[in-house]
Amino acid sequence: MSFGFESTAEQVTEGIDCTGQTWLITGVNSGLGHETARVMALRGARIIGAARTEAKARAALDKLGVDGTAVACELSDLDSVRAAVESVRGLGIALDGIIANAGIMALPELKQQSGIELQFFTNHLGHFVLVTGLLETLTPTGRVVMLSSGAHFLAKRGLELDNLSGEDDYDAWRMYGRSKLANVLFARELARRFEADGSKRTANAVHPGVIRTNLARHVPDVEGLFARIERLKTVEQGAATQCFVATNPELAAVTGAYFSDCAQADVLDHALDDSLATQLWERSVELTAPSPA
Ligand SMILES: NC(=O)c1ccc[n+]([C@@H]2O[C@H](COP(=O)([O-])OP(=O)(O)OC[C@H]3O[C@@H](n4cnc5c(N)ncnc54)[C@H](OP(=O)(O)O)[C@@H]3O)[C@@H](O)[C@H]2O)c1
């Protein structure tokens, strides 16, 4: 059966049994992450739900009636991310997958963390530390799903690795696009590394569609933004592509790809640049190295 724009997360996972599996999902308290957790749990998965605070994650799981594990993971604070890595490792449970879903979008003014533009820090670097910190806990066929966006096409200047501060000609959307390009390139490089290691693990990136969620909270003319979108998805439809990529048995060997509407899709040229993907990885390692005590 093929799926598309209208498919919901429930439809794309129908008949797929995730009993016995454990999935880590970031941004579990809102929008697409919340719906993804609901549907993955419906299919039998044990959920480790991450949010900025443990209380937020716990409340989200309780609201869903999911008996999962709540983890604090403030992605703009690497100490919090490292603590999340330790607490997930400490559970002693192998992860069948990670859905790196949390994100922020289009901050109108330049904001930084440790001198790095905040969208790049939160959407990419925070997840980089989380995912790379948990690679050893992934099962041999574990899947990593990175929430990117069609907005990565806005990163026409590429990753701008010489402008990670965001201070050169800051633009809310270009910088959001840059962070989402980083999500695609991270999945691509991770997939390459898995393959080089002879691993059957996969890493892919997705565009979920355009959905009215809290994500647009920083956009000044939010109604104007949505009015310009030809077709919006519901949250149930918006969570479909990530659930599809996470669970579909036919994708067991598909890796390093980008999906939209539950199908592989084209990306910006920069997103196909393997050398850029490697540079991003190496730079991310440097930027996130713990400072000596
Ligand atoms: N909605 C769309 O149209 C659309 C389109 C393309 C791509 N996406 C991508 O889809 C993903 C989910 O977005 P959504 O639409 O579901 O938005 P959302 O409802 O705003 O959810 C975003 C989640 O990310 C969390 N988050 C934000 N900053 C964080 C931080 N510093 N540390 C930890 N968690 C943080 C939020 O927590 P709080 O609630 O505590 O802030 C929230 O749980 C994002 O990666 C987004 O870029 C969405």
XYZ file of C-alpha atoms and ligand atoms in Angstrom:
341
model
C 0.000 0.000 0.000
C 1.292 3.466 -0.746
C 0.801 6.464 1.482
C 0.770 10.166 0.763
C -0.160 13.658 1.869
C -3.424 12.649 3.522
C -2.174 9.571 5.360
C -2.211 9.746 9.130
C 0.309 8.253 11.527
C -2.271 5.669 12.557
C -2.857 4.652 8.935
C 0.812 4.290 8.028
C 1.479 2.088 11.064
C -1.664 -0.023 10.861
C -0.805 -3.697 11.229
C 2.758 -2.968 12.376
C 3.498 -4.501 15.753
C 6.063 -2.578 17.800
C 5.580 -4.670 20.916
C 8.869 -5.127 22.710
C 10.436 -2.103 21.014
C 11.651 1.039 22.757
C 11.662 4.448 21.053
C 13.119 7.730 22.250
C 11.148 10.736 21.018
C 12.189 14.357 21.653
C 9.580 17.113 21.893
C 7.052 14.666 23.327
C 4.966 17.377 24.970
C 3.699 19.126 21.842
C 2.551 18.881 18.250
C 4.080 16.159 16.117
C 6.163 14.591 18.882
C 3.109 14.152 21.062
C 1.119 12.517 18.270
C 4.094 10.351 17.296
C 4.393 9.087 20.878
C 0.673 8.352 20.982
C 0.747 6.314 17.791
C 4.008 4.486 18.494
C 2.604 3.504 21.905
C -0.647 2.429 20.251
C 1.455 0.042 18.150
C 2.976 -1.414 21.296
C 6.248 0.496 21.615
C 7.653 1.511 24.953
C 8.172 5.278 24.828
C 11.007 7.271 26.312
C 9.627 10.771 26.020
C 11.981 13.742 26.204
C 11.010 17.351 26.868
C 12.745 20.422 28.254
C 11.929 19.233 31.778
C 11.051 15.859 33.240
C 7.770 17.312 34.530
C 6.756 18.360 31.016
C 7.658 14.951 29.612
C 5.831 13.149 32.447
C 2.711 15.302 31.982
C 2.747 14.572 28.247
C 2.990 10.804 28.752
C 0.300 10.926 31.453
C -1.988 12.872 29.109
C -1.547 10.128 26.535
C -2.068 7.433 29.138
C 1.335 6.061 28.185
C 3.337 4.235 30.816
C 6.678 5.385 29.431
C 9.833 6.948 30.786
C 10.038 10.727 31.071
C 13.413 12.346 30.458
C 14.534 15.959 30.789
C 16.462 17.100 27.737
C 16.879 20.841 27.222
C 18.518 20.821 23.815
C 20.034 24.280 24.162
C 21.926 23.168 27.266
C 24.508 20.469 26.557
C 24.804 19.547 30.234
C 21.094 18.726 30.164
C 21.518 16.739 26.932
C 24.439 14.776 28.388
C 22.412 14.068 31.518
C 19.603 12.794 29.268
C 22.089 10.498 27.506
C 23.235 9.145 30.863
C 19.713 8.594 32.128
C 18.645 6.767 28.945
C 21.808 4.629 29.037
C 21.138 3.999 32.706
C 17.831 2.348 31.856
C 19.837 -0.498 30.363
C 17.341 -0.901 27.533
C 18.337 -1.142 23.871
C 16.735 1.507 21.698
C 14.965 0.432 18.522
C 15.051 3.999 17.395
C 15.335 7.685 18.094
C 12.961 10.236 16.627
C 14.780 13.573 16.912
C 11.666 15.654 16.631
C 12.001 18.716 18.887
C 12.710 22.057 17.317
C 12.323 25.814 17.235
C 11.587 27.939 14.187
C 12.213 31.402 12.797
C 13.383 33.312 15.848
C 12.790 36.934 14.796
C 15.901 38.291 16.523
C 19.317 36.666 16.675
C 19.645 34.569 19.817
C 22.727 32.587 20.715
C 23.882 29.867 23.040
C 27.621 29.777 23.725
C 28.112 32.112 20.777
C 26.215 29.823 18.354
C 22.960 30.842 16.671
C 20.181 29.273 18.742
C 18.228 27.423 16.033
C 21.378 25.670 14.842
C 22.306 24.938 18.447
C 18.918 23.579 19.475
C 17.795 21.828 16.322
C 21.165 20.408 15.311
C 23.850 20.498 18.025
C 21.566 19.405 20.871
C 20.336 16.452 18.838
C 23.875 15.707 17.645
C 25.007 15.191 21.239
C 21.886 13.217 22.133
C 21.970 10.863 19.148
C 25.733 10.292 19.019
C 25.712 9.739 22.779
C 23.175 6.963 22.369
C 24.505 5.164 19.276
C 25.830 2.273 21.339
C 22.402 1.694 22.840
C 20.764 1.294 19.425
C 19.811 -2.243 18.465
C 21.712 -3.696 15.465
C 18.808 -2.632 13.228
C 17.977 0.577 15.114
C 16.661 3.555 13.186
C 17.408 7.254 13.633
C 14.787 9.635 12.254
C 15.711 13.307 12.060
C 12.942 15.881 11.783
C 14.081 18.225 9.058
C 11.825 20.436 6.963
C 11.120 21.570 3.438
C 12.434 24.846 4.854
C 15.936 23.417 4.390
C 15.544 24.720 0.816
C 15.783 28.230 2.320
C 19.423 27.553 3.228
C 20.577 28.645 -0.221
C 23.933 29.726 1.231
C 24.456 26.233 2.607
C 25.559 25.595 6.179
C 27.528 28.846 6.477
C 30.049 27.144 8.732
C 31.917 30.440 8.908
C 28.758 32.111 10.264
C 27.670 29.759 13.048
C 27.225 32.784 15.310
C 24.485 33.928 12.922
C 25.795 37.481 13.178
C 26.478 37.889 9.467
C 23.204 39.080 7.916
C 20.865 37.299 10.367
C 17.613 36.180 8.818
C 15.088 34.173 10.844
C 14.063 31.857 8.009
C 17.472 31.366 6.415
C 18.869 30.398 9.803
C 15.957 28.025 10.478
C 16.561 26.543 7.014
C 20.263 26.171 7.821
C 19.426 24.217 10.991
C 17.092 21.930 9.026
C 19.754 21.448 6.323
C 22.037 20.369 9.162
C 19.420 17.770 10.179
C 19.484 16.285 6.645
C 23.279 16.311 6.443
C 23.611 14.772 9.898
C 21.331 11.890 8.862
C 23.346 11.488 5.652
C 26.698 11.373 7.451
C 25.364 9.079 10.172
C 24.028 6.741 7.475
C 27.438 6.758 5.780
C 29.149 5.922 9.065
C 26.696 3.103 9.791
C 27.337 1.625 6.343
C 31.118 2.004 6.704
C 30.895 0.044 9.972
C 28.875 -2.704 8.273
C 25.932 -1.815 10.494
C 22.317 -2.429 9.504
C 21.222 0.648 11.440
C 19.665 3.421 9.394
C 19.454 7.192 9.549
C 16.996 9.242 7.537
C 15.500 12.729 7.567
C 11.901 13.783 7.026
C 9.774 16.778 6.133
C 6.457 16.306 7.936
C 4.397 18.765 5.856
C 3.112 22.115 7.108
C 1.006 21.817 10.223
C -0.435 24.371 12.647
C 1.457 23.702 15.861
C 3.257 25.744 18.506
C 6.259 25.788 16.198
C 5.015 29.009 14.597
C 4.846 30.803 17.949
C 7.725 33.139 17.072
C 6.387 34.138 13.655
C 5.015 37.705 13.880
C 2.300 37.302 11.198
C 1.372 33.700 11.829
C -2.024 33.943 10.098
C -0.343 35.457 7.029
C 2.155 32.610 7.035
C -0.494 29.883 7.060
C -2.630 31.774 4.505
C 0.238 31.446 2.034
C 0.376 27.651 2.407
C -1.666 25.876 -0.222
C -2.509 22.825 1.869
C -1.995 22.344 5.565
C -1.815 18.951 7.217
C -3.517 18.005 10.437
C -1.281 16.950 13.326
C -2.372 13.342 12.688
C -1.183 13.643 9.079
C 1.919 15.606 10.090
C 3.167 12.782 12.311
C 2.739 10.213 9.533
C 6.053 10.509 7.673
C 8.197 10.117 10.777
C 6.136 7.150 11.980
C 6.347 5.634 8.491
C 10.131 5.993 8.321
C 10.457 4.694 11.874
C 8.383 1.553 11.414
C 7.815 0.493 7.831
C 9.418 -2.945 7.286
C 10.163 -2.129 3.634
C 12.523 0.644 4.747
C 14.815 -1.644 6.739
C 17.666 -1.039 4.300
C 16.808 2.513 3.232
C 19.268 4.951 4.770
C 20.672 8.425 4.197
C 17.427 9.437 2.507
C 14.958 12.314 2.863
C 11.222 11.708 2.962
C 8.144 13.846 2.481
C 4.538 12.592 2.320
C 5.815 9.085 3.158
C 7.980 8.914 0.042
C 11.567 9.749 -0.807
C 11.864 13.314 -2.008
C 14.344 15.715 -3.587
C 16.615 17.863 -1.475
C 18.610 21.047 -1.894
C 21.946 20.442 -3.676
C 23.862 21.261 -0.482
C 22.064 18.352 1.207
C 23.758 15.932 -1.218
C 27.254 17.202 -0.452
C 29.072 14.382 1.340
C 32.091 16.482 2.099
C 29.860 19.129 3.712
C 28.172 16.384 5.752
C 31.560 15.217 7.011
C 32.648 18.781 7.786
C 29.415 19.320 9.742
C 30.072 16.201 11.804
C 33.668 17.157 12.573
C 32.720 20.739 13.440
C 29.877 19.500 15.656
C 32.281 17.249 17.558
C 34.577 20.243 18.166
C 31.738 22.566 19.166
C 30.198 20.135 21.623
C 33.377 18.762 23.203
C 32.979 18.993 26.982
C 35.217 21.728 28.383
C 38.011 20.406 30.585
C 37.016 20.372 34.265
N 4.757 22.104 12.104
C 5.272 22.208 10.895
O 4.642 22.756 9.967
C 6.633 21.657 10.589
C 7.120 21.720 9.278
C 8.391 21.228 9.000
C 9.165 20.684 10.002
N 8.673 20.651 11.284
C 9.556 20.091 12.332
O 8.804 19.207 13.121
C 9.333 19.162 14.453
C 8.210 19.216 15.458
O 7.583 20.455 15.355
P 6.071 20.736 15.810
O 5.379 21.307 14.628
O 5.504 19.565 16.495
O 6.326 21.960 16.832
P 5.934 22.165 18.356
O 4.518 21.801 18.597
O 6.378 23.555 18.671
O 6.852 21.110 19.090
C 8.235 21.336 19.178
C 8.764 20.566 20.357
O 10.158 20.866 20.479
C 10.413 21.196 21.830
N 11.557 22.070 21.983
C 11.757 23.299 21.469
N 12.916 23.797 21.909
C 13.459 22.873 22.719
C 14.633 22.815 23.494
N 15.496 23.838 23.543
N 14.886 21.695 24.210
C 14.019 20.664 24.187
N 12.877 20.666 23.503
C 12.598 21.760 22.773
C 9.145 21.919 22.275
O 9.118 22.023 23.689
P 8.308 23.246 24.396
O 6.872 23.005 24.113
O 8.692 23.113 25.818
O 8.821 24.511 23.751
C 8.121 20.984 21.684
O 7.956 19.855 22.478
C 10.334 20.323 14.534
O 11.654 19.805 14.456
C 10.039 21.150 13.314
O 11.181 21.855 12.822
C 7.428 21.101 11.594
